[in-house]
């Protein structure tokens, strides 16, 4: 993939005001909506507390504005099989309304590092299932605090497991720009490759499933050194906003899930939410859940 020269930036999370232009700004401290008021996440120029990260908390080099609606780049791609990803930052969610709005799958944060559990995971995981969505869990990686196998086992023991019920997707390794410090968590490309492979191996031993990798082309190409070692093992969930076609990290043939905006709107969720598209039909999504893909 060709390198992109867009400047680095960090997005504001759901419940904060929409980003305006490439620089963006945070205009609210509290967000209200369905359920009780929820404190807005930290603004882009302030550090977040350990354990409070989410999908996309890190800097994105290749991204422009968080959505086509903000930057006028492209319309959001709401065709095909649609999903969302959430964490405690979304507060209370009406999953029945989410399903009625045409959302077929959802991932929710379960764990981070070796000791943090998302406070909304149990409610999101259970209620999305009962509303009829296909759902799964993700782990926010902290390669600087332990080896990959330790975090994979922590994830598998705290929400990241899998069962062949037709409604549970394989777990996700969310590995991206470090929102707490150095982009690559202080690891060399060789060390990072080992870390990712150890996470994959331990997770598969625990669950029998290949872990899905969520990342950006910029992070993966930089921090793993354009590694091709996971392309035949893990489905790719690529994050790239405000574009008609996402950049795919080196070595991966294509994307399985594409996070195309950070400022989507869905009935049943207050404020902004990440929107995602599955690369295939509903039958193929069910096959991924059943491990028959």
PDB file of C-alpha atoms in Angstrom:
ATOM      1  CA  UNK A   1       0.000   0.000   0.000  1.00  0.00           C
ATOM      2  CA  UNK A   2       1.305   3.471  -0.777  1.00  0.00           C
ATOM      3  CA  UNK A   3       2.197   5.672   2.149  1.00  0.00           C
ATOM      4  CA  UNK A   4      -0.198   8.455   3.010  1.00  0.00           C
ATOM      5  CA  UNK A   5       0.909  11.902   4.054  1.00  0.00           C
ATOM      6  CA  UNK A   6      -2.152  12.962   6.053  1.00  0.00           C
ATOM      7  CA  UNK A   7      -1.156  14.419   9.445  1.00  0.00           C
ATOM      8  CA  UNK A   8      -1.491  12.432  12.637  1.00  0.00           C
ATOM      9  CA  UNK A   9      -4.584  13.061  14.694  1.00  0.00           C
ATOM     10  CA  UNK A  10      -6.652  11.540  17.478  1.00  0.00           C
ATOM     11  CA  UNK A  11     -10.412  11.415  17.319  1.00  0.00           C
ATOM     12  CA  UNK A  12     -12.828  12.516  20.005  1.00  0.00           C
ATOM     13  CA  UNK A  13     -15.057   9.734  21.243  1.00  0.00           C
ATOM     14  CA  UNK A  14     -18.807   9.289  21.159  1.00  0.00           C
ATOM     15  CA  UNK A  15     -20.640  11.654  23.502  1.00  0.00           C
ATOM     16  CA  UNK A  16     -18.307  14.511  22.632  1.00  0.00           C
ATOM     17  CA  UNK A  17     -19.316  17.009  19.996  1.00  0.00           C
ATOM     18  CA  UNK A  18     -18.733  16.038  16.369  1.00  0.00           C
ATOM     19  CA  UNK A  19     -15.300  16.707  14.961  1.00  0.00           C
ATOM     20  CA  UNK A  20     -15.282  19.794  12.768  1.00  0.00           C
ATOM     21  CA  UNK A  21     -12.829  19.622   9.905  1.00  0.00           C
ATOM     22  CA  UNK A  22      -9.503  17.857  10.101  1.00  0.00           C
ATOM     23  CA  UNK A  23      -8.413  19.408  13.395  1.00  0.00           C
ATOM     24  CA  UNK A  24     -11.728  18.862  15.207  1.00  0.00           C
ATOM     25  CA  UNK A  25     -12.726  20.083  18.638  1.00  0.00           C
ATOM     26  CA  UNK A  26     -14.555  18.847  21.709  1.00  0.00           C
ATOM     27  CA  UNK A  27     -17.505  21.021  22.647  1.00  0.00           C
ATOM     28  CA  UNK A  28     -19.236  19.109  25.422  1.00  0.00           C
ATOM     29  CA  UNK A  29     -18.290  17.689  28.776  1.00  0.00           C
ATOM     30  CA  UNK A  30     -21.419  15.657  29.384  1.00  0.00           C
ATOM     31  CA  UNK A  31     -23.584  13.710  26.998  1.00  0.00           C
ATOM     32  CA  UNK A  32     -27.164  12.814  27.538  1.00  0.00           C
ATOM     33  CA  UNK A  33     -29.464  10.465  25.673  1.00  0.00           C
ATOM     34  CA  UNK A  34     -30.905   7.011  26.205  1.00  0.00           C
ATOM     35  CA  UNK A  35     -30.201   6.088  29.789  1.00  0.00           C
ATOM     36  CA  UNK A  36     -28.393   8.216  32.371  1.00  0.00           C
ATOM     37  CA  UNK A  37     -25.943  10.970  31.498  1.00  0.00           C
ATOM     38  CA  UNK A  38     -22.475   9.658  30.743  1.00  0.00           C
ATOM     39  CA  UNK A  39     -19.252  11.589  31.208  1.00  0.00           C
ATOM     40  CA  UNK A  40     -17.686  12.411  27.863  1.00  0.00           C
ATOM     41  CA  UNK A  41     -14.362  10.734  27.086  1.00  0.00           C
ATOM     42  CA  UNK A  42     -11.154  12.724  27.309  1.00  0.00           C
ATOM     43  CA  UNK A  43     -10.534  15.369  24.667  1.00  0.00           C
ATOM     44  CA  UNK A  44      -7.825  14.637  22.075  1.00  0.00           C
ATOM     45  CA  UNK A  45      -5.179  16.788  23.787  1.00  0.00           C
ATOM     46  CA  UNK A  46      -5.537  15.140  27.200  1.00  0.00           C
ATOM     47  CA  UNK A  47      -4.284  11.682  28.211  1.00  0.00           C
ATOM     48  CA  UNK A  48      -6.770   8.966  29.038  1.00  0.00           C
ATOM     49  CA  UNK A  49      -6.625   6.892  32.183  1.00  0.00           C
ATOM     50  CA  UNK A  50      -5.249   3.376  31.967  1.00  0.00           C
ATOM     51  CA  UNK A  51      -7.985   0.915  31.093  1.00  0.00           C
ATOM     52  CA  UNK A  52     -10.224   3.525  29.479  1.00  0.00           C
ATOM     53  CA  UNK A  53      -9.174   3.046  25.830  1.00  0.00           C
ATOM     54  CA  UNK A  54     -11.539   2.092  23.020  1.00  0.00           C
ATOM     55  CA  UNK A  55     -11.333   1.105  19.370  1.00  0.00           C
ATOM     56  CA  UNK A  56      -9.723   4.099  17.694  1.00  0.00           C
ATOM     57  CA  UNK A  57      -8.381   5.763  20.842  1.00  0.00           C
ATOM     58  CA  UNK A  58      -4.935   6.012  19.267  1.00  0.00           C
ATOM     59  CA  UNK A  59      -3.686   8.371  16.598  1.00  0.00           C
ATOM     60  CA  UNK A  60      -4.612   7.619  13.000  1.00  0.00           C
ATOM     61  CA  UNK A  61      -2.058   8.652  10.399  1.00  0.00           C
ATOM     62  CA  UNK A  62      -3.984   7.717   7.276  1.00  0.00           C
ATOM     63  CA  UNK A  63      -7.381   9.002   8.390  1.00  0.00           C
ATOM     64  CA  UNK A  64      -8.830  12.339   7.492  1.00  0.00           C
ATOM     65  CA  UNK A  65     -12.046  13.529   9.155  1.00  0.00           C
ATOM     66  CA  UNK A  66     -13.887  10.868  11.095  1.00  0.00           C
ATOM     67  CA  UNK A  67     -16.672  10.637   8.512  1.00  0.00           C
ATOM     68  CA  UNK A  68     -17.644  11.828   5.103  1.00  0.00           C
ATOM     69  CA  UNK A  69     -20.419  13.867   6.718  1.00  0.00           C
ATOM     70  CA  UNK A  70     -17.810  15.897   8.600  1.00  0.00           C
ATOM     71  CA  UNK A  71     -15.213  16.310   5.897  1.00  0.00           C
ATOM     72  CA  UNK A  72     -17.293  16.098   2.750  1.00  0.00           C
ATOM     73  CA  UNK A  73     -15.093  13.288   1.442  1.00  0.00           C
ATOM     74  CA  UNK A  74     -17.563  10.465   0.882  1.00  0.00           C
ATOM     75  CA  UNK A  75     -20.988   9.457   2.060  1.00  0.00           C
ATOM     76  CA  UNK A  76     -20.975   6.806   4.790  1.00  0.00           C
ATOM     77  CA  UNK A  77     -21.197   3.329   3.270  1.00  0.00           C
ATOM     78  CA  UNK A  78     -24.316   1.960   4.895  1.00  0.00           C
ATOM     79  CA  UNK A  79     -24.904  -0.702   2.244  1.00  0.00           C
ATOM     80  CA  UNK A  80     -24.604  -4.425   2.878  1.00  0.00           C
ATOM     81  CA  UNK A  81     -24.249  -6.124   6.264  1.00  0.00           C
ATOM     82  CA  UNK A  82     -23.814  -3.439   8.914  1.00  0.00           C
ATOM     83  CA  UNK A  83     -22.381  -3.463  12.423  1.00  0.00           C
ATOM     84  CA  UNK A  84     -21.277  -1.227  15.278  1.00  0.00           C
ATOM     85  CA  UNK A  85     -18.626  -1.444  17.995  1.00  0.00           C
ATOM     86  CA  UNK A  86     -19.156  -0.077  21.493  1.00  0.00           C
ATOM     87  CA  UNK A  87     -17.691   0.223  24.976  1.00  0.00           C
ATOM     88  CA  UNK A  88     -18.773   1.835  28.242  1.00  0.00           C
ATOM     89  CA  UNK A  89     -18.453   5.261  26.599  1.00  0.00           C
ATOM     90  CA  UNK A  90     -21.801   4.672  24.851  1.00  0.00           C
ATOM     91  CA  UNK A  91     -23.648   4.280  28.144  1.00  0.00           C
ATOM     92  CA  UNK A  92     -26.975   2.434  28.146  1.00  0.00           C
ATOM     93  CA  UNK A  93     -27.928   1.017  24.721  1.00  0.00           C
ATOM     94  CA  UNK A  94     -31.382  -0.023  23.510  1.00  0.00           C
ATOM     95  CA  UNK A  95     -30.336  -3.065  21.535  1.00  0.00           C
ATOM     96  CA  UNK A  96     -33.845  -3.727  20.242  1.00  0.00           C
ATOM     97  CA  UNK A  97     -33.786  -0.333  18.550  1.00  0.00           C
ATOM     98  CA  UNK A  98     -30.295  -1.014  17.209  1.00  0.00           C
ATOM     99  CA  UNK A  99     -31.487  -4.240  15.584  1.00  0.00           C
ATOM    100  CA  UNK A 100     -34.604  -2.552  14.204  1.00  0.00           C
ATOM    101  CA  UNK A 101     -32.356   0.100  12.628  1.00  0.00           C
ATOM    102  CA  UNK A 102     -30.751  -2.558  10.420  1.00  0.00           C
ATOM    103  CA  UNK A 103     -27.636  -3.391  12.433  1.00  0.00           C
ATOM    104  CA  UNK A 104     -26.837  -7.107  12.179  1.00  0.00           C
ATOM    105  CA  UNK A 105     -23.669  -7.465  14.246  1.00  0.00           C
ATOM    106  CA  UNK A 106     -21.869  -5.753  17.101  1.00  0.00           C
ATOM    107  CA  UNK A 107     -18.550  -5.997  18.865  1.00  0.00           C
ATOM    108  CA  UNK A 108     -18.057  -4.677  22.371  1.00  0.00           C
ATOM    109  CA  UNK A 109     -14.988  -4.080  24.476  1.00  0.00           C
ATOM    110  CA  UNK A 110     -14.393  -6.799  27.051  1.00  0.00           C
ATOM    111  CA  UNK A 111     -10.872  -6.284  28.352  1.00  0.00           C
ATOM    112  CA  UNK A 112      -7.680  -4.240  28.165  1.00  0.00           C
ATOM    113  CA  UNK A 113      -4.176  -5.256  29.112  1.00  0.00           C
ATOM    114  CA  UNK A 114      -4.074  -7.721  31.997  1.00  0.00           C
ATOM    115  CA  UNK A 115      -6.455  -6.286  34.579  1.00  0.00           C
ATOM    116  CA  UNK A 116      -9.171  -4.058  33.099  1.00  0.00           C
ATOM    117  CA  UNK A 117     -12.700  -5.168  32.284  1.00  0.00           C
ATOM    118  CA  UNK A 118     -15.155  -2.880  30.516  1.00  0.00           C
ATOM    119  CA  UNK A 119     -17.975  -1.991  32.894  1.00  0.00           C
ATOM    120  CA  UNK A 120     -20.665  -2.272  30.207  1.00  0.00           C
ATOM    121  CA  UNK A 121     -19.494  -5.517  28.633  1.00  0.00           C
ATOM    122  CA  UNK A 122     -21.829  -7.948  30.380  1.00  0.00           C
ATOM    123  CA  UNK A 123     -24.927  -5.863  29.632  1.00  0.00           C
ATOM    124  CA  UNK A 124     -23.931  -5.241  26.013  1.00  0.00           C
ATOM    125  CA  UNK A 125     -22.941  -8.834  25.325  1.00  0.00           C
ATOM    126  CA  UNK A 126     -26.134 -10.298  26.786  1.00  0.00           C
ATOM    127  CA  UNK A 127     -28.643  -7.702  25.598  1.00  0.00           C
ATOM    128  CA  UNK A 128     -27.348  -7.595  22.016  1.00  0.00           C
ATOM    129  CA  UNK A 129     -27.704 -11.374  21.827  1.00  0.00           C
ATOM    130  CA  UNK A 130     -31.287 -11.316  23.070  1.00  0.00           C
ATOM    131  CA  UNK A 131     -32.110  -8.567  20.575  1.00  0.00           C
ATOM    132  CA  UNK A 132     -31.064 -10.875  17.739  1.00  0.00           C
ATOM    133  CA  UNK A 133     -27.661  -9.498  16.786  1.00  0.00           C
ATOM    134  CA  UNK A 134     -24.599 -11.583  16.075  1.00  0.00           C
ATOM    135  CA  UNK A 135     -22.081 -10.326  18.597  1.00  0.00           C
ATOM    136  CA  UNK A 136     -18.486 -10.648  19.711  1.00  0.00           C
ATOM    137  CA  UNK A 137     -15.905  -9.241  22.110  1.00  0.00           C
ATOM    138  CA  UNK A 138     -12.677  -7.305  21.658  1.00  0.00           C
ATOM    139  CA  UNK A 139      -9.490  -6.855  23.660  1.00  0.00           C
ATOM    140  CA  UNK A 140      -7.556  -3.572  23.644  1.00  0.00           C
ATOM    141  CA  UNK A 141      -3.918  -4.645  23.407  1.00  0.00           C
ATOM    142  CA  UNK A 142      -1.226  -3.249  25.714  1.00  0.00           C
ATOM    143  CA  UNK A 143       1.973  -4.886  24.397  1.00  0.00           C
ATOM    144  CA  UNK A 144       4.088  -2.912  26.866  1.00  0.00           C
ATOM    145  CA  UNK A 145       2.560  -4.437  30.013  1.00  0.00           C
ATOM    146  CA  UNK A 146       2.841  -8.194  29.387  1.00  0.00           C
ATOM    147  CA  UNK A 147       3.476 -10.783  26.714  1.00  0.00           C
ATOM    148  CA  UNK A 148       0.800 -11.629  24.164  1.00  0.00           C
ATOM    149  CA  UNK A 149      -0.131 -15.009  25.620  1.00  0.00           C
ATOM    150  CA  UNK A 150      -0.907 -13.510  29.033  1.00  0.00           C
ATOM    151  CA  UNK A 151      -3.308 -10.985  27.531  1.00  0.00           C
ATOM    152  CA  UNK A 152      -4.937 -13.572  25.255  1.00  0.00           C
ATOM    153  CA  UNK A 153      -5.689 -15.800  28.231  1.00  0.00           C
ATOM    154  CA  UNK A 154      -7.014 -12.862  30.250  1.00  0.00           C
ATOM    155  CA  UNK A 155      -9.299 -11.969  27.344  1.00  0.00           C
ATOM    156  CA  UNK A 156     -10.523 -15.533  26.843  1.00  0.00           C
ATOM    157  CA  UNK A 157     -11.304 -15.822  30.552  1.00  0.00           C
ATOM    158  CA  UNK A 158     -13.200 -12.533  30.757  1.00  0.00           C
ATOM    159  CA  UNK A 159     -15.619 -12.386  27.850  1.00  0.00           C
ATOM    160  CA  UNK A 160     -13.515 -13.291  24.844  1.00  0.00           C
ATOM    161  CA  UNK A 161     -14.540 -16.929  24.642  1.00  0.00           C
ATOM    162  CA  UNK A 162     -16.452 -18.509  21.783  1.00  0.00           C
ATOM    163  CA  UNK A 163     -19.251 -21.030  21.326  1.00  0.00           C
ATOM    164  CA  UNK A 164     -20.768 -22.499  18.184  1.00  0.00           C
ATOM    165  CA  UNK A 165     -24.251 -21.077  18.740  1.00  0.00           C
ATOM    166  CA  UNK A 166     -24.422 -19.237  15.419  1.00  0.00           C
ATOM    167  CA  UNK A 167     -24.532 -15.884  17.180  1.00  0.00           C
ATOM    168  CA  UNK A 168     -21.019 -15.489  18.596  1.00  0.00           C
ATOM    169  CA  UNK A 169     -18.183 -14.071  16.494  1.00  0.00           C
ATOM    170  CA  UNK A 170     -14.508 -14.857  17.142  1.00  0.00           C
ATOM    171  CA  UNK A 171     -12.716 -12.476  19.464  1.00  0.00           C
ATOM    172  CA  UNK A 172     -10.834  -9.418  18.246  1.00  0.00           C
ATOM    173  CA  UNK A 173      -7.312  -8.245  19.019  1.00  0.00           C
ATOM    174  CA  UNK A 174      -7.545  -4.449  18.886  1.00  0.00           C
ATOM    175  CA  UNK A 175      -3.946  -3.417  18.242  1.00  0.00           C
ATOM    176  CA  UNK A 176      -3.384   0.169  17.190  1.00  0.00           C
ATOM    177  CA  UNK A 177      -1.517   3.401  17.893  1.00  0.00           C
ATOM    178  CA  UNK A 178      -0.765   3.597  21.600  1.00  0.00           C
ATOM    179  CA  UNK A 179      -3.073   6.216  23.191  1.00  0.00           C
ATOM    180  CA  UNK A 180      -0.906   6.252  26.317  1.00  0.00           C
ATOM    181  CA  UNK A 181       2.534   6.844  24.819  1.00  0.00           C
ATOM    182  CA  UNK A 182       4.952   5.671  22.122  1.00  0.00           C
ATOM    183  CA  UNK A 183       3.166   4.572  18.951  1.00  0.00           C
ATOM    184  CA  UNK A 184       4.611   1.024  18.956  1.00  0.00           C
ATOM    185  CA  UNK A 185       4.562   0.572  22.744  1.00  0.00           C
ATOM    186  CA  UNK A 186       8.365   0.582  22.901  1.00  0.00           C
ATOM    187  CA  UNK A 187       8.688  -2.704  21.003  1.00  0.00           C
ATOM    188  CA  UNK A 188      10.827  -3.371  17.948  1.00  0.00           C
ATOM    189  CA  UNK A 189       9.179  -4.779  14.828  1.00  0.00           C
ATOM    190  CA  UNK A 190      10.564  -8.226  15.677  1.00  0.00           C
ATOM    191  CA  UNK A 191       9.253  -8.019  19.234  1.00  0.00           C
ATOM    192  CA  UNK A 192       5.849  -6.864  17.997  1.00  0.00           C
ATOM    193  CA  UNK A 193       5.579  -9.760  15.568  1.00  0.00           C
ATOM    194  CA  UNK A 194       6.338 -12.152  18.402  1.00  0.00           C
ATOM    195  CA  UNK A 195       3.779 -10.453  20.641  1.00  0.00           C
ATOM    196  CA  UNK A 196       0.986 -10.691  18.063  1.00  0.00           C
ATOM    197  CA  UNK A 197       1.795 -14.287  17.180  1.00  0.00           C
ATOM    198  CA  UNK A 198       1.864 -15.295  20.850  1.00  0.00           C
ATOM    199  CA  UNK A 199      -1.543 -13.681  21.400  1.00  0.00           C
ATOM    200  CA  UNK A 200      -2.919 -15.492  18.348  1.00  0.00           C
ATOM    201  CA  UNK A 201      -1.516 -18.872  19.410  1.00  0.00           C
ATOM    202  CA  UNK A 202      -2.772 -18.630  22.989  1.00  0.00           C
ATOM    203  CA  UNK A 203      -6.213 -17.414  21.925  1.00  0.00           C
ATOM    204  CA  UNK A 204      -6.624 -20.229  19.422  1.00  0.00           C
ATOM    205  CA  UNK A 205      -5.532 -22.792  22.010  1.00  0.00           C
ATOM    206  CA  UNK A 206      -8.219 -21.496  24.374  1.00  0.00           C
ATOM    207  CA  UNK A 207     -11.079 -21.058  21.891  1.00  0.00           C
ATOM    208  CA  UNK A 208     -10.221 -23.016  18.717  1.00  0.00           C
ATOM    209  CA  UNK A 209     -10.735 -19.801  16.726  1.00  0.00           C
ATOM    210  CA  UNK A 210      -8.414 -17.545  14.758  1.00  0.00           C
ATOM    211  CA  UNK A 211      -8.485 -14.148  16.410  1.00  0.00           C
ATOM    212  CA  UNK A 212      -9.641 -11.221  14.259  1.00  0.00           C
ATOM    213  CA  UNK A 213      -7.090  -8.391  14.024  1.00  0.00           C
ATOM    214  CA  UNK A 214      -8.333  -4.796  14.200  1.00  0.00           C
ATOM    215  CA  UNK A 215      -5.740  -2.249  13.109  1.00  0.00           C
ATOM    216  CA  UNK A 216      -4.854   0.486  10.633  1.00  0.00           C
ATOM    217  CA  UNK A 217      -2.470   0.242   7.705  1.00  0.00           C
ATOM    218  CA  UNK A 218      -0.247   2.924   9.190  1.00  0.00           C
ATOM    219  CA  UNK A 219       0.160   1.213  12.556  1.00  0.00           C
ATOM    220  CA  UNK A 220       0.612  -2.289  11.170  1.00  0.00           C
ATOM    221  CA  UNK A 221       3.088  -1.339   8.467  1.00  0.00           C
ATOM    222  CA  UNK A 222       5.145   0.764  10.883  1.00  0.00           C
ATOM    223  CA  UNK A 223       5.087  -1.325  14.049  1.00  0.00           C
ATOM    224  CA  UNK A 224       5.320  -4.812  12.520  1.00  0.00           C
ATOM    225  CA  UNK A 225       7.546  -3.786   9.618  1.00  0.00           C
ATOM    226  CA  UNK A 226       5.042  -4.662   6.855  1.00  0.00           C
ATOM    227  CA  UNK A 227       4.685  -8.151   8.307  1.00  0.00           C
ATOM    228  CA  UNK A 228       2.841 -10.713   6.193  1.00  0.00           C
ATOM    229  CA  UNK A 229       2.846 -13.437   8.839  1.00  0.00           C
ATOM    230  CA  UNK A 230      -0.803 -13.101   9.910  1.00  0.00           C
ATOM    231  CA  UNK A 231      -2.394 -12.815   6.473  1.00  0.00           C
ATOM    232  CA  UNK A 232      -3.233 -16.516   6.222  1.00  0.00           C
ATOM    233  CA  UNK A 233      -4.334 -16.799   9.846  1.00  0.00           C
ATOM    234  CA  UNK A 234      -6.452 -13.874  10.981  1.00  0.00           C
ATOM    235  CA  UNK A 235      -9.408 -12.094   9.398  1.00  0.00           C
ATOM    236  CA  UNK A 236      -8.655  -8.374   9.089  1.00  0.00           C
ATOM    237  CA  UNK A 237     -10.774  -5.595  10.563  1.00  0.00           C
ATOM    238  CA  UNK A 238      -9.371  -2.414   9.081  1.00  0.00           C
ATOM    239  CA  UNK A 239     -10.098   1.097  10.338  1.00  0.00           C
ATOM    240  CA  UNK A 240     -10.059   3.875   7.755  1.00  0.00           C
ATOM    241  CA  UNK A 241     -12.566   6.715   7.853  1.00  0.00           C
ATOM    242  CA  UNK A 242     -13.822   9.102   5.186  1.00  0.00           C
ATOM    243  CA  UNK A 243     -12.780   7.123   2.129  1.00  0.00           C
ATOM    244  CA  UNK A 244     -14.501   5.082  -0.549  1.00  0.00           C
ATOM    245  CA  UNK A 245     -11.992   2.246  -0.137  1.00  0.00           C
ATOM    246  CA  UNK A 246      -9.811   1.542   2.920  1.00  0.00           C
ATOM    247  CA  UNK A 247      -6.037   1.144   2.911  1.00  0.00           C
ATOM    248  CA  UNK A 248      -5.271  -2.504   3.678  1.00  0.00           C
ATOM    249  CA  UNK A 249      -2.162  -3.308   5.754  1.00  0.00           C
ATOM    250  CA  UNK A 250       0.722  -5.058   4.048  1.00  0.00           C
ATOM    251  CA  UNK A 251       0.311  -8.801   3.660  1.00  0.00           C
ATOM    252  CA  UNK A 252      -3.467  -8.991   4.062  1.00  0.00           C
ATOM    253  CA  UNK A 253      -5.295  -9.868   0.826  1.00  0.00           C
ATOM    254  CA  UNK A 254      -8.445  -7.959   1.738  1.00  0.00           C
ATOM    255  CA  UNK A 255     -10.572  -6.792   4.665  1.00  0.00           C
ATOM    256  CA  UNK A 256     -13.273  -8.808   6.427  1.00  0.00           C
ATOM    257  CA  UNK A 257     -14.697  -5.867   8.411  1.00  0.00           C
ATOM    258  CA  UNK A 258     -14.201  -2.191   7.650  1.00  0.00           C
ATOM    259  CA  UNK A 259     -14.704   0.522  10.273  1.00  0.00           C
ATOM    260  CA  UNK A 260     -15.635   3.385   7.962  1.00  0.00           C
ATOM    261  CA  UNK A 261     -16.640   6.126  10.413  1.00  0.00           C
ATOM    262  CA  UNK A 262     -16.248   7.125  14.040  1.00  0.00           C
ATOM    263  CA  UNK A 263     -19.230   9.471  14.011  1.00  0.00           C
ATOM    264  CA  UNK A 264     -22.065   7.243  12.873  1.00  0.00           C
ATOM    265  CA  UNK A 265     -25.561   7.460  14.276  1.00  0.00           C
ATOM    266  CA  UNK A 266     -27.830   4.520  15.085  1.00  0.00           C
ATOM    267  CA  UNK A 267     -31.213   4.449  16.749  1.00  0.00           C
ATOM    268  CA  UNK A 268     -30.868   3.115  20.286  1.00  0.00           C
ATOM    269  CA  UNK A 269     -27.396   4.613  20.836  1.00  0.00           C
ATOM    270  CA  UNK A 270     -26.965   8.134  22.154  1.00  0.00           C
ATOM    271  CA  UNK A 271     -24.523  10.271  20.225  1.00  0.00           C
ATOM    272  CA  UNK A 272     -21.816   8.994  17.905  1.00  0.00           C
ATOM    273  CA  UNK A 273     -20.863   5.380  17.393  1.00  0.00           C
ATOM    274  CA  UNK A 274     -18.376   3.543  15.187  1.00  0.00           C
ATOM    275  CA  UNK A 275     -20.031   2.073  12.100  1.00  0.00           C
ATOM    276  CA  UNK A 276     -18.718  -1.026  10.351  1.00  0.00           C
ATOM    277  CA  UNK A 277     -19.385  -3.028   7.215  1.00  0.00           C
ATOM    278  CA  UNK A 278     -18.903  -6.777   6.749  1.00  0.00           C
ATOM    279  CA  UNK A 279     -17.286  -7.836   3.494  1.00  0.00           C
ATOM    280  CA  UNK A 280     -19.880 -10.360   2.396  1.00  0.00           C
ATOM    281  CA  UNK A 281     -23.447 -11.507   2.767  1.00  0.00           C
ATOM    282  CA  UNK A 282     -25.358 -12.271   5.938  1.00  0.00           C
ATOM    283  CA  UNK A 283     -24.818 -15.959   5.161  1.00  0.00           C
ATOM    284  CA  UNK A 284     -21.056 -15.402   5.184  1.00  0.00           C
ATOM    285  CA  UNK A 285     -21.251 -13.530   8.507  1.00  0.00           C
ATOM    286  CA  UNK A 286     -23.159 -16.468   9.995  1.00  0.00           C
ATOM    287  CA  UNK A 287     -20.495 -18.791   8.614  1.00  0.00           C
ATOM    288  CA  UNK A 288     -17.816 -16.744  10.384  1.00  0.00           C
ATOM    289  CA  UNK A 289     -19.765 -17.062  13.625  1.00  0.00           C
ATOM    290  CA  UNK A 290     -20.165 -20.825  13.140  1.00  0.00           C
ATOM    291  CA  UNK A 291     -16.529 -21.340  12.090  1.00  0.00           C
ATOM    292  CA  UNK A 292     -17.613 -22.727   8.726  1.00  0.00           C
ATOM    293  CA  UNK A 293     -16.335 -19.781   6.673  1.00  0.00           C
TER     294      UNK A 293
END
